[in-house]
Amino acid sequence: MSIKRKIFITCKTATLLTCKKQDNALSFKEEIQLKIHLLICTICSLFSKQSNLIDEQLKRMNAENYETNVLQLNEPTKIELQNKINSELEK
Amino acid sequence: MLNPKNWITLYADYLLNFAYFRVRNRELAEDLIQETFISALKSQHTYNGTANEKTWLTAILKNKIIDYYRSSLNKQTKITDSIDNNTNNDFFNSETSFHWFEKKQPQDWNNTERNIESAEFNAALVNCIQKMPVKLAAVFSLKYMDDEATETICKEVGISSSNYWVMIHRAKLQLRECLEKNWFKV
């Protein structure tokens, strides 16, 4: 039983290890455990594939600065802020 | 050379979006950029010209955001536990030695004709990130938007590395599921 437990991990653990693997944060033992689990579990394999896909897409989006130019500060707030800065500068 | 007279015109919108994307609350984002400009003015003497003005201001804002993350993570430690123990929200069945719940199992995305590199996919991804609970979003955005190392993140927000992985794991499970519901299933 204890050897079995050393080799076979649960789907919950396998998906956690998948996240760690993407960061190269697995120990040798975990690496083996995950490999074996993914060989026999198609659902976790699917998760692993999709998780990688999401990571790649997030990286691509970051490179394109996707967060910019959605919101704009409204004019009165801008003027108010600039006045605050100006008065701070005169101190 | 710093030129505070131009800061608002040049950087206010950029910084607002940077903050909004990470804290997901406009009012809070506006407060944070205001604090950023004030701190920047007060620490002008520390500017040594190696980074450009925009990068320097962004770094100050990032520190403000991390302060916010740290306080929200520490304030609600018990909520983290409840995130993980909430059975409605659970992906794995403790009664079947943690196999996937059937309705939570990932579906194959290959049989959809949707393109993962499209603008619509990015919009869905952003939308799903915005829906994440605050605590998960904090850790998630440091890792994925700011590309920081695990060790750095744990130190910055004051969590253990095992806690960090539990949160990343949970965030990834929820994000994947959200994408499947909102994007792949037509």
PDB file of C-alpha atoms in Angstrom:
ATOM      1  CA  MET A   1       0.000   0.000   0.000  1.00  0.00           C
ATOM      2  CA  SER A   2       2.730   2.462   0.878  1.00  0.00           C
ATOM      3  CA  ILE A   3       4.639   1.822  -2.356  1.00  0.00           C
ATOM      4  CA  LYS A   4       1.398   2.226  -4.277  1.00  0.00           C
ATOM      5  CA  ARG A   5       0.841   5.542  -2.552  1.00  0.00           C
ATOM      6  CA  LYS A   6       4.348   6.666  -3.417  1.00  0.00           C
ATOM      7  CA  ILE A   7       3.779   6.024  -7.109  1.00  0.00           C
ATOM      8  CA  PHE A   8       0.123   6.889  -7.595  1.00  0.00           C
ATOM      9  CA  ILE A   9      -1.155  10.345  -6.843  1.00  0.00           C
ATOM     10  CA  THR A  10      -4.689  11.743  -6.902  1.00  0.00           C
ATOM     11  CA  CYS A  11      -6.081  13.978  -9.655  1.00  0.00           C
ATOM     12  CA  LYS A  12      -6.094  16.822  -7.156  1.00  0.00           C
ATOM     13  CA  THR A  13      -2.368  16.407  -6.548  1.00  0.00           C
ATOM     14  CA  ALA A  14      -1.633  15.817 -10.229  1.00  0.00           C
ATOM     15  CA  THR A  15      -3.223  19.121 -11.280  1.00  0.00           C
ATOM     16  CA  LEU A  16      -1.329  20.938  -8.530  1.00  0.00           C
ATOM     17  CA  LEU A  17       1.924  19.386  -9.733  1.00  0.00           C
ATOM     18  CA  THR A  18       1.027  20.418 -13.288  1.00  0.00           C
ATOM     19  CA  CYS A  19       0.935  24.051 -12.143  1.00  0.00           C
ATOM     20  CA  LYS A  20       4.268  23.631 -10.362  1.00  0.00           C
ATOM     21  CA  LYS A  21       5.812  21.960 -13.390  1.00  0.00           C
ATOM     22  CA  GLN A  22       5.111  25.015 -15.507  1.00  0.00           C
ATOM     23  CA  ASP A  23       7.392  26.842 -13.095  1.00  0.00           C
ATOM     24  CA  ASN A  24      10.041  24.090 -13.073  1.00  0.00           C
ATOM     25  CA  ALA A  25       9.342  23.655  -9.388  1.00  0.00           C
ATOM     26  CA  LEU A  26       9.014  19.850  -9.247  1.00  0.00           C
ATOM     27  CA  SER A  27      11.274  17.517  -7.309  1.00  0.00           C
ATOM     28  CA  PHE A  28      12.513  14.409  -9.100  1.00  0.00           C
ATOM     29  CA  LYS A  29       9.981  12.268  -7.245  1.00  0.00           C
ATOM     30  CA  GLU A  30       7.113  14.594  -8.145  1.00  0.00           C
ATOM     31  CA  GLU A  31       8.240  14.629 -11.741  1.00  0.00           C
ATOM     32  CA  ILE A  32       7.965  10.825 -11.902  1.00  0.00           C
ATOM     33  CA  GLN A  33       4.635  10.766 -10.047  1.00  0.00           C
ATOM     34  CA  LEU A  34       3.148  13.294 -12.430  1.00  0.00           C
ATOM     35  CA  LYS A  35       4.463  11.512 -15.511  1.00  0.00           C
ATOM     36  CA  ILE A  36       2.888   8.230 -14.412  1.00  0.00           C
ATOM     37  CA  HIS A  37      -0.400   9.900 -13.544  1.00  0.00           C
ATOM     38  CA  LEU A  38      -0.637  11.666 -16.890  1.00  0.00           C
ATOM     39  CA  LEU A  39       0.029   8.390 -18.712  1.00  0.00           C
ATOM     40  CA  ILE A  40      -3.015   6.803 -17.177  1.00  0.00           C
ATOM     41  CA  CYS A  41      -5.355   9.762 -16.695  1.00  0.00           C
ATOM     42  CA  THR A  42      -6.763  11.391 -19.826  1.00  0.00           C
ATOM     43  CA  ILE A  43      -8.667  14.057 -17.889  1.00  0.00           C
ATOM     44  CA  CYS A  44      -5.572  15.365 -16.141  1.00  0.00           C
ATOM     45  CA  SER A  45      -3.666  15.200 -19.440  1.00  0.00           C
ATOM     46  CA  LEU A  46      -6.304  17.433 -20.933  1.00  0.00           C
ATOM     47  CA  PHE A  47      -6.005  19.807 -17.998  1.00  0.00           C
ATOM     48  CA  SER A  48      -2.245  19.906 -18.403  1.00  0.00           C
ATOM     49  CA  LYS A  49      -2.487  20.662 -22.116  1.00  0.00           C
ATOM     50  CA  GLN A  50      -5.050  23.428 -21.638  1.00  0.00           C
ATOM     51  CA  SER A  51      -3.161  24.890 -18.718  1.00  0.00           C
ATOM     52  CA  ASN A  52      -0.052  25.213 -20.890  1.00  0.00           C
ATOM     53  CA  LEU A  53      -2.129  26.806 -23.618  1.00  0.00           C
ATOM     54  CA  ILE A  54      -3.495  29.390 -21.182  1.00  0.00           C
ATOM     55  CA  ASP A  55       0.010  30.171 -19.909  1.00  0.00           C
ATOM     56  CA  GLU A  56       1.321  30.696 -23.424  1.00  0.00           C
ATOM     57  CA  GLN A  57      -1.552  32.983 -24.301  1.00  0.00           C
ATOM     58  CA  LEU A  58      -1.085  35.011 -21.105  1.00  0.00           C
ATOM     59  CA  LYS A  59       2.578  35.492 -22.000  1.00  0.00           C
ATOM     60  CA  ARG A  60       1.666  36.607 -25.490  1.00  0.00           C
ATOM     61  CA  MET A  61      -0.885  39.080 -24.153  1.00  0.00           C
ATOM     62  CA  ASN A  62       1.626  40.497 -21.698  1.00  0.00           C
ATOM     63  CA  ALA A  63       4.093  41.090 -24.491  1.00  0.00           C
ATOM     64  CA  GLU A  64       1.414  43.100 -26.298  1.00  0.00           C
ATOM     65  CA  ASN A  65       0.562  45.270 -23.278  1.00  0.00           C
ATOM     66  CA  TYR A  66      -3.093  44.360 -23.523  1.00  0.00           C
ATOM     67  CA  GLU A  67      -4.014  46.191 -20.351  1.00  0.00           C
ATOM     68  CA  THR A  68      -3.385  49.673 -21.703  1.00  0.00           C
ATOM     69  CA  ASN A  69      -5.920  52.070 -23.187  1.00  0.00           C
ATOM     70  CA  VAL A  70      -9.099  50.646 -21.744  1.00  0.00           C
ATOM     71  CA  LEU A  71      -9.867  53.355 -19.200  1.00  0.00           C
ATOM     72  CA  GLN A  72      -9.273  57.072 -19.193  1.00  0.00           C
ATOM     73  CA  LEU A  73      -9.115  59.349 -16.225  1.00  0.00           C
ATOM     74  CA  ASN A  74     -11.783  62.011 -16.631  1.00  0.00           C
ATOM     75  CA  GLU A  75     -10.710  65.614 -17.229  1.00  0.00           C
ATOM     76  CA  PRO A  76     -11.782  67.143 -13.892  1.00  0.00           C
ATOM     77  CA  THR A  77      -9.846  64.447 -11.987  1.00  0.00           C
ATOM     78  CA  LYS A  78      -6.809  65.071 -14.164  1.00  0.00           C
ATOM     79  CA  ILE A  79      -6.910  68.810 -13.494  1.00  0.00           C
ATOM     80  CA  GLU A  80      -7.406  68.214  -9.798  1.00  0.00           C
ATOM     81  CA  LEU A  81      -4.446  65.838  -9.675  1.00  0.00           C
ATOM     82  CA  GLN A  82      -2.229  68.185 -11.671  1.00  0.00           C
ATOM     83  CA  ASN A  83      -3.134  71.031  -9.296  1.00  0.00           C
ATOM     84  CA  LYS A  84      -2.159  68.851  -6.359  1.00  0.00           C
ATOM     85  CA  ILE A  85       1.176  68.137  -7.975  1.00  0.00           C
ATOM     86  CA  ASN A  86       1.745  71.797  -8.779  1.00  0.00           C
ATOM     87  CA  SER A  87       0.998  72.947  -5.265  1.00  0.00           C
ATOM     88  CA  GLU A  88       3.280  70.243  -3.909  1.00  0.00           C
ATOM     89  CA  LEU A  89       6.015  71.517  -6.240  1.00  0.00           C
ATOM     90  CA  GLU A  90       5.699  75.052  -4.945  1.00  0.00           C
ATOM     91  CA  LYS A  91       6.240  74.012  -1.343  1.00  0.00           C
TER      92      LYS A  91
ATOM     93  CA  MET B   1      15.327  64.553 -15.517  1.00  0.00           C
ATOM     94  CA  LEU B   2      11.898  64.304 -13.936  1.00  0.00           C
ATOM     95  CA  ASN B   3       9.219  66.629 -15.145  1.00  0.00           C
ATOM     96  CA  PRO B   4       6.229  66.428 -12.770  1.00  0.00           C
ATOM     97  CA  LYS B   5       4.357  69.132 -14.685  1.00  0.00           C
ATOM     98  CA  ASN B   6       3.803  66.642 -17.487  1.00  0.00           C
ATOM     99  CA  TRP B   7       3.074  63.556 -15.423  1.00  0.00           C
ATOM    100  CA  ILE B   8      -0.701  63.657 -15.601  1.00  0.00           C
ATOM    101  CA  THR B   9      -0.862  64.275 -19.340  1.00  0.00           C
ATOM    102  CA  LEU B  10       1.734  61.680 -20.147  1.00  0.00           C
ATOM    103  CA  TYR B  11       1.165  58.876 -17.654  1.00  0.00           C
ATOM    104  CA  ALA B  12      -2.149  59.157 -15.774  1.00  0.00           C
ATOM    105  CA  ASP B  13      -4.150  56.987 -18.190  1.00  0.00           C
ATOM    106  CA  TYR B  14      -1.393  54.417 -18.540  1.00  0.00           C
ATOM    107  CA  LEU B  15      -1.004  54.092 -14.778  1.00  0.00           C
ATOM    108  CA  LEU B  16      -4.772  53.991 -14.249  1.00  0.00           C
ATOM    109  CA  ASN B  17      -5.077  51.016 -16.591  1.00  0.00           C
ATOM    110  CA  PHE B  18      -2.065  49.326 -15.053  1.00  0.00           C
ATOM    111  CA  ALA B  19      -3.633  49.633 -11.591  1.00  0.00           C
ATOM    112  CA  TYR B  20      -7.185  48.844 -12.672  1.00  0.00           C
ATOM    113  CA  PHE B  21      -6.125  45.654 -14.328  1.00  0.00           C
ATOM    114  CA  ARG B  22      -4.507  44.462 -11.129  1.00  0.00           C
ATOM    115  CA  VAL B  23      -6.964  45.623  -8.460  1.00  0.00           C
ATOM    116  CA  ARG B  24     -10.167  45.490 -10.556  1.00  0.00           C
ATOM    117  CA  ASN B  25     -11.763  48.459  -8.890  1.00  0.00           C
ATOM    118  CA  ARG B  26     -11.721  51.833 -10.558  1.00  0.00           C
ATOM    119  CA  GLU B  27     -12.050  53.929  -7.441  1.00  0.00           C
ATOM    120  CA  LEU B  28      -9.224  52.038  -5.763  1.00  0.00           C
ATOM    121  CA  ALA B  29      -7.105  52.327  -8.916  1.00  0.00           C
ATOM    122  CA  GLU B  30      -7.596  56.101  -8.951  1.00  0.00           C
ATOM    123  CA  ASP B  31      -6.621  56.332  -5.278  1.00  0.00           C
ATOM    124  CA  LEU B  32      -3.519  54.281  -5.943  1.00  0.00           C
ATOM    125  CA  ILE B  33      -2.311  56.461  -8.804  1.00  0.00           C
ATOM    126  CA  GLN B  34      -2.918  59.593  -6.774  1.00  0.00           C
ATOM    127  CA  GLU B  35      -0.804  58.130  -3.958  1.00  0.00           C
ATOM    128  CA  THR B  36       1.790  57.178  -6.542  1.00  0.00           C
ATOM    129  CA  PHE B  37       2.179  60.728  -7.832  1.00  0.00           C
ATOM    130  CA  ILE B  38       2.413  62.121  -4.305  1.00  0.00           C
ATOM    131  CA  SER B  39       5.029  59.531  -3.237  1.00  0.00           C
ATOM    132  CA  ALA B  40       6.947  60.150  -6.439  1.00  0.00           C
ATOM    133  CA  LEU B  41       7.096  63.872  -5.734  1.00  0.00           C
ATOM    134  CA  LYS B  42       8.352  63.233  -2.241  1.00  0.00           C
ATOM    135  CA  SER B  43      11.040  60.847  -3.392  1.00  0.00           C
ATOM    136  CA  GLN B  44      12.247  62.773  -6.434  1.00  0.00           C
ATOM    137  CA  HIS B  45      15.740  62.853  -4.945  1.00  0.00           C
ATOM    138  CA  THR B  46      15.959  59.043  -5.161  1.00  0.00           C
ATOM    139  CA  TYR B  47      15.525  59.149  -8.938  1.00  0.00           C
ATOM    140  CA  ASN B  48      18.909  58.480 -10.438  1.00  0.00           C
ATOM    141  CA  GLY B  49      18.058  58.591 -14.110  1.00  0.00           C
ATOM    142  CA  THR B  50      18.799  54.943 -14.915  1.00  0.00           C
ATOM    143  CA  ALA B  51      15.129  54.117 -15.535  1.00  0.00           C
ATOM    144  CA  ASN B  52      12.947  56.374 -17.619  1.00  0.00           C
ATOM    145  CA  GLU B  53      10.253  58.406 -15.941  1.00  0.00           C
ATOM    146  CA  LYS B  54       7.409  56.051 -16.913  1.00  0.00           C
ATOM    147  CA  THR B  55       9.223  52.955 -15.631  1.00  0.00           C
ATOM    148  CA  TRP B  56      10.122  54.732 -12.410  1.00  0.00           C
ATOM    149  CA  LEU B  57       6.519  55.807 -11.764  1.00  0.00           C
ATOM    150  CA  THR B  58       5.240  52.331 -12.635  1.00  0.00           C
ATOM    151  CA  ALA B  59       7.624  50.795 -10.091  1.00  0.00           C
ATOM    152  CA  ILE B  60       6.260  53.096  -7.382  1.00  0.00           C
ATOM    153  CA  LEU B  61       2.697  52.164  -8.344  1.00  0.00           C
ATOM    154  CA  LYS B  62       3.596  48.481  -8.262  1.00  0.00           C
ATOM    155  CA  ASN B  63       4.773  48.811  -4.687  1.00  0.00           C
ATOM    156  CA  LYS B  64       1.464  50.423  -3.773  1.00  0.00           C
ATOM    157  CA  ILE B  65      -0.415  47.558  -5.417  1.00  0.00           C
ATOM    158  CA  ILE B  66       1.669  44.978  -3.553  1.00  0.00           C
ATOM    159  CA  ASP B  67       0.905  46.768  -0.262  1.00  0.00           C
ATOM    160  CA  TYR B  68      -2.771  46.485  -1.116  1.00  0.00           C
ATOM    161  CA  TYR B  69      -2.440  42.782  -1.980  1.00  0.00           C
ATOM    162  CA  ARG B  70      -0.552  42.081   1.219  1.00  0.00           C
ATOM    163  CA  SER B  71      -3.166  43.726   3.381  1.00  0.00           C
ATOM    164  CA  SER B  72      -6.072  42.017   1.627  1.00  0.00           C
ATOM    165  CA  LEU B  73      -4.365  38.617   1.875  1.00  0.00           C
ATOM    166  CA  ASN B  74      -3.612  39.053   5.545  1.00  0.00           C
ATOM    167  CA  LYS B  75      -6.960  40.525   6.413  1.00  0.00           C
ATOM    168  CA  GLN B  76      -8.944  37.549   5.229  1.00  0.00           C
ATOM    169  CA  THR B  77      -6.824  34.507   5.976  1.00  0.00           C
ATOM    170  CA  LYS B  78      -9.942  32.620   6.945  1.00  0.00           C
ATOM    171  CA  ILE B  79     -11.483  33.286   3.575  1.00  0.00           C
ATOM    172  CA  THR B  80      -8.618  31.420   1.883  1.00  0.00           C
ATOM    173  CA  ASP B  81      -9.536  28.413   3.924  1.00  0.00           C
ATOM    174  CA  SER B  82     -13.152  28.755   2.962  1.00  0.00           C
ATOM    175  CA  ILE B  83     -12.195  29.078  -0.716  1.00  0.00           C
ATOM    176  CA  ASP B  84     -10.564  25.705  -0.460  1.00  0.00           C
ATOM    177  CA  ASN B  85     -13.168  24.028   1.703  1.00  0.00           C
ATOM    178  CA  ASN B  86     -16.184  25.288  -0.108  1.00  0.00           C
ATOM    179  CA  THR B  87     -17.643  22.092  -1.510  1.00  0.00           C
ATOM    180  CA  ASN B  88     -19.778  23.862  -4.114  1.00  0.00           C
ATOM    181  CA  ASN B  89     -16.640  25.196  -5.545  1.00  0.00           C
ATOM    182  CA  ASP B  90     -14.697  21.992  -5.403  1.00  0.00           C
ATOM    183  CA  PHE B  91     -13.290  20.212  -8.425  1.00  0.00           C
ATOM    184  CA  PHE B  92     -12.319  16.926  -6.804  1.00  0.00           C
ATOM    185  CA  ASN B  93     -14.426  14.460  -4.875  1.00  0.00           C
ATOM    186  CA  SER B  94     -12.950  13.596  -1.487  1.00  0.00           C
ATOM    187  CA  GLU B  95     -15.129  10.490  -1.381  1.00  0.00           C
ATOM    188  CA  THR B  96     -13.574   8.955  -4.487  1.00  0.00           C
ATOM    189  CA  SER B  97      -9.961   9.671  -3.490  1.00  0.00           C
ATOM    190  CA  PHE B  98     -10.001  13.036  -5.221  1.00  0.00           C
ATOM    191  CA  HIS B  99     -11.057  12.146  -8.727  1.00  0.00           C
ATOM    192  CA  TRP B 100     -12.612  14.938 -10.762  1.00  0.00           C
ATOM    193  CA  PHE B 101     -16.297  15.530 -10.173  1.00  0.00           C
ATOM    194  CA  GLU B 102     -17.890  14.505 -13.422  1.00  0.00           C
ATOM    195  CA  LYS B 103     -19.362  17.904 -14.206  1.00  0.00           C
ATOM    196  CA  LYS B 104     -16.052  19.597 -13.419  1.00  0.00           C
ATOM    197  CA  GLN B 105     -13.967  17.537 -15.825  1.00  0.00           C
ATOM    198  CA  PRO B 106     -12.178  19.426 -18.583  1.00  0.00           C
ATOM    199  CA  GLN B 107     -13.688  18.948 -22.042  1.00  0.00           C
ATOM    200  CA  ASP B 108     -11.658  18.596 -25.191  1.00  0.00           C
ATOM    201  CA  TRP B 109     -11.202  22.007 -26.835  1.00  0.00           C
ATOM    202  CA  ASN B 110     -10.013  20.601 -30.112  1.00  0.00           C
ATOM    203  CA  ASN B 111     -13.449  20.037 -31.538  1.00  0.00           C
ATOM    204  CA  THR B 112     -14.271  23.726 -31.445  1.00  0.00           C
ATOM    205  CA  GLU B 113     -13.251  25.890 -34.322  1.00  0.00           C
ATOM    206  CA  ARG B 114     -12.467  28.800 -32.114  1.00  0.00           C
ATOM    207  CA  ASN B 115      -9.099  30.403 -32.397  1.00  0.00           C
ATOM    208  CA  ILE B 116      -7.154  30.780 -29.199  1.00  0.00           C
ATOM    209  CA  GLU B 117      -5.008  33.580 -30.602  1.00  0.00           C
ATOM    210  CA  SER B 118      -7.961  35.773 -31.487  1.00  0.00           C
ATOM    211  CA  ALA B 119      -8.872  39.063 -29.855  1.00  0.00           C
ATOM    212  CA  GLU B 120     -12.117  37.492 -28.641  1.00  0.00           C
ATOM    213  CA  PHE B 121     -10.223  34.829 -26.751  1.00  0.00           C
ATOM    214  CA  ASN B 122      -8.086  37.483 -25.082  1.00  0.00           C
ATOM    215  CA  ALA B 123     -11.222  39.355 -24.093  1.00  0.00           C
ATOM    216  CA  ALA B 124     -12.682  36.171 -22.568  1.00  0.00           C
ATOM    217  CA  LEU B 125      -9.432  35.547 -20.729  1.00  0.00           C
ATOM    218  CA  VAL B 126      -9.388  39.076 -19.317  1.00  0.00           C
ATOM    219  CA  ASN B 127     -13.029  38.725 -18.359  1.00  0.00           C
ATOM    220  CA  CYS B 128     -12.369  35.483 -16.477  1.00  0.00           C
ATOM    221  CA  ILE B 129      -9.365  36.972 -14.693  1.00  0.00           C
ATOM    222  CA  GLN B 130     -11.539  39.871 -13.571  1.00  0.00           C
ATOM    223  CA  LYS B 131     -13.998  37.400 -12.047  1.00  0.00           C
ATOM    224  CA  MET B 132     -11.413  35.769  -9.792  1.00  0.00           C
ATOM    225  CA  PRO B 133     -11.746  36.263  -6.056  1.00  0.00           C
ATOM    226  CA  VAL B 134      -9.479  39.083  -4.824  1.00  0.00           C
ATOM    227  CA  LYS B 135      -7.051  36.847  -2.979  1.00  0.00           C
ATOM    228  CA  LEU B 136      -6.454  34.541  -5.904  1.00  0.00           C
ATOM    229  CA  ALA B 137      -6.223  37.474  -8.279  1.00  0.00           C
ATOM    230  CA  ALA B 138      -3.467  39.029  -6.167  1.00  0.00           C
ATOM    231  CA  VAL B 139      -1.173  36.029  -6.452  1.00  0.00           C
ATOM    232  CA  PHE B 140      -2.249  35.316 -10.011  1.00  0.00           C
ATOM    233  CA  SER B 141      -1.474  38.773 -11.343  1.00  0.00           C
ATOM    234  CA  LEU B 142       1.943  38.920  -9.685  1.00  0.00           C
ATOM    235  CA  LYS B 143       2.819  35.631 -11.326  1.00  0.00           C
ATOM    236  CA  TYR B 144       1.242  36.059 -14.721  1.00  0.00           C
ATOM    237  CA  MET B 145       1.112  39.782 -15.375  1.00  0.00           C
ATOM    238  CA  ASP B 146       4.268  40.850 -13.624  1.00  0.00           C
ATOM    239  CA  ASP B 147       6.156  37.638 -14.237  1.00  0.00           C
ATOM    240  CA  GLU B 148       7.640  37.549 -10.772  1.00  0.00           C
ATOM    241  CA  ALA B 149       9.441  34.582  -9.240  1.00  0.00           C
ATOM    242  CA  THR B 150       7.586  32.445  -6.705  1.00  0.00           C
ATOM    243  CA  GLU B 151      10.026  33.285  -3.938  1.00  0.00           C
ATOM    244  CA  THR B 152       9.679  37.018  -4.544  1.00  0.00           C
ATOM    245  CA  ILE B 153       5.886  36.863  -4.557  1.00  0.00           C
ATOM    246  CA  CYS B 154       5.740  34.878  -1.309  1.00  0.00           C
ATOM    247  CA  LYS B 155       8.053  37.367   0.372  1.00  0.00           C
ATOM    248  CA  GLU B 156       6.207  40.405  -0.976  1.00  0.00           C
ATOM    249  CA  VAL B 157       2.739  39.376   0.099  1.00  0.00           C
ATOM    250  CA  GLY B 158       3.752  37.331   3.135  1.00  0.00           C
ATOM    251  CA  ILE B 159       2.522  33.815   2.333  1.00  0.00           C
ATOM    252  CA  SER B 160       4.206  30.395   2.457  1.00  0.00           C
ATOM    253  CA  SER B 161       5.167  28.684  -0.774  1.00  0.00           C
ATOM    254  CA  SER B 162       2.717  25.833  -0.175  1.00  0.00           C
ATOM    255  CA  ASN B 163      -0.041  28.378   0.337  1.00  0.00           C
ATOM    256  CA  TYR B 164       1.091  30.052  -2.860  1.00  0.00           C
ATOM    257  CA  TRP B 165       0.771  26.834  -4.870  1.00  0.00           C
ATOM    258  CA  VAL B 166      -2.647  26.079  -3.421  1.00  0.00           C
ATOM    259  CA  MET B 167      -3.793  29.501  -4.617  1.00  0.00           C
ATOM    260  CA  ILE B 168      -2.216  29.237  -8.068  1.00  0.00           C
ATOM    261  CA  HIS B 169      -3.743  25.748  -8.421  1.00  0.00           C
ATOM    262  CA  ARG B 170      -7.184  27.009  -7.438  1.00  0.00           C
ATOM    263  CA  ALA B 171      -6.882  30.068  -9.677  1.00  0.00           C
ATOM    264  CA  LYS B 172      -5.878  27.946 -12.648  1.00  0.00           C
ATOM    265  CA  LEU B 173      -8.731  25.469 -12.135  1.00  0.00           C
ATOM    266  CA  GLN B 174     -11.253  28.305 -11.970  1.00  0.00           C
ATOM    267  CA  LEU B 175      -9.785  30.186 -14.902  1.00  0.00           C
ATOM    268  CA  ARG B 176      -9.762  27.107 -17.118  1.00  0.00           C
ATOM    269  CA  GLU B 177     -13.343  26.301 -16.234  1.00  0.00           C
ATOM    270  CA  CYS B 178     -14.470  29.884 -16.799  1.00  0.00           C
ATOM    271  CA  LEU B 179     -12.848  29.909 -20.249  1.00  0.00           C
ATOM    272  CA  GLU B 180     -14.494  26.651 -21.170  1.00  0.00           C
ATOM    273  CA  LYS B 181     -17.915  27.961 -20.149  1.00  0.00           C
ATOM    274  CA  ASN B 182     -17.563  31.374 -21.752  1.00  0.00           C
ATOM    275  CA  TRP B 183     -15.544  30.690 -24.790  1.00  0.00           C
ATOM    276  CA  PHE B 184     -15.346  27.124 -25.944  1.00  0.00           C
ATOM    277  CA  LYS B 185     -18.890  26.036 -25.378  1.00  0.00           C
ATOM    278  CA  VAL B 186     -20.879  27.902 -27.936  1.00  0.00           C
TER     279      VAL B 186
END
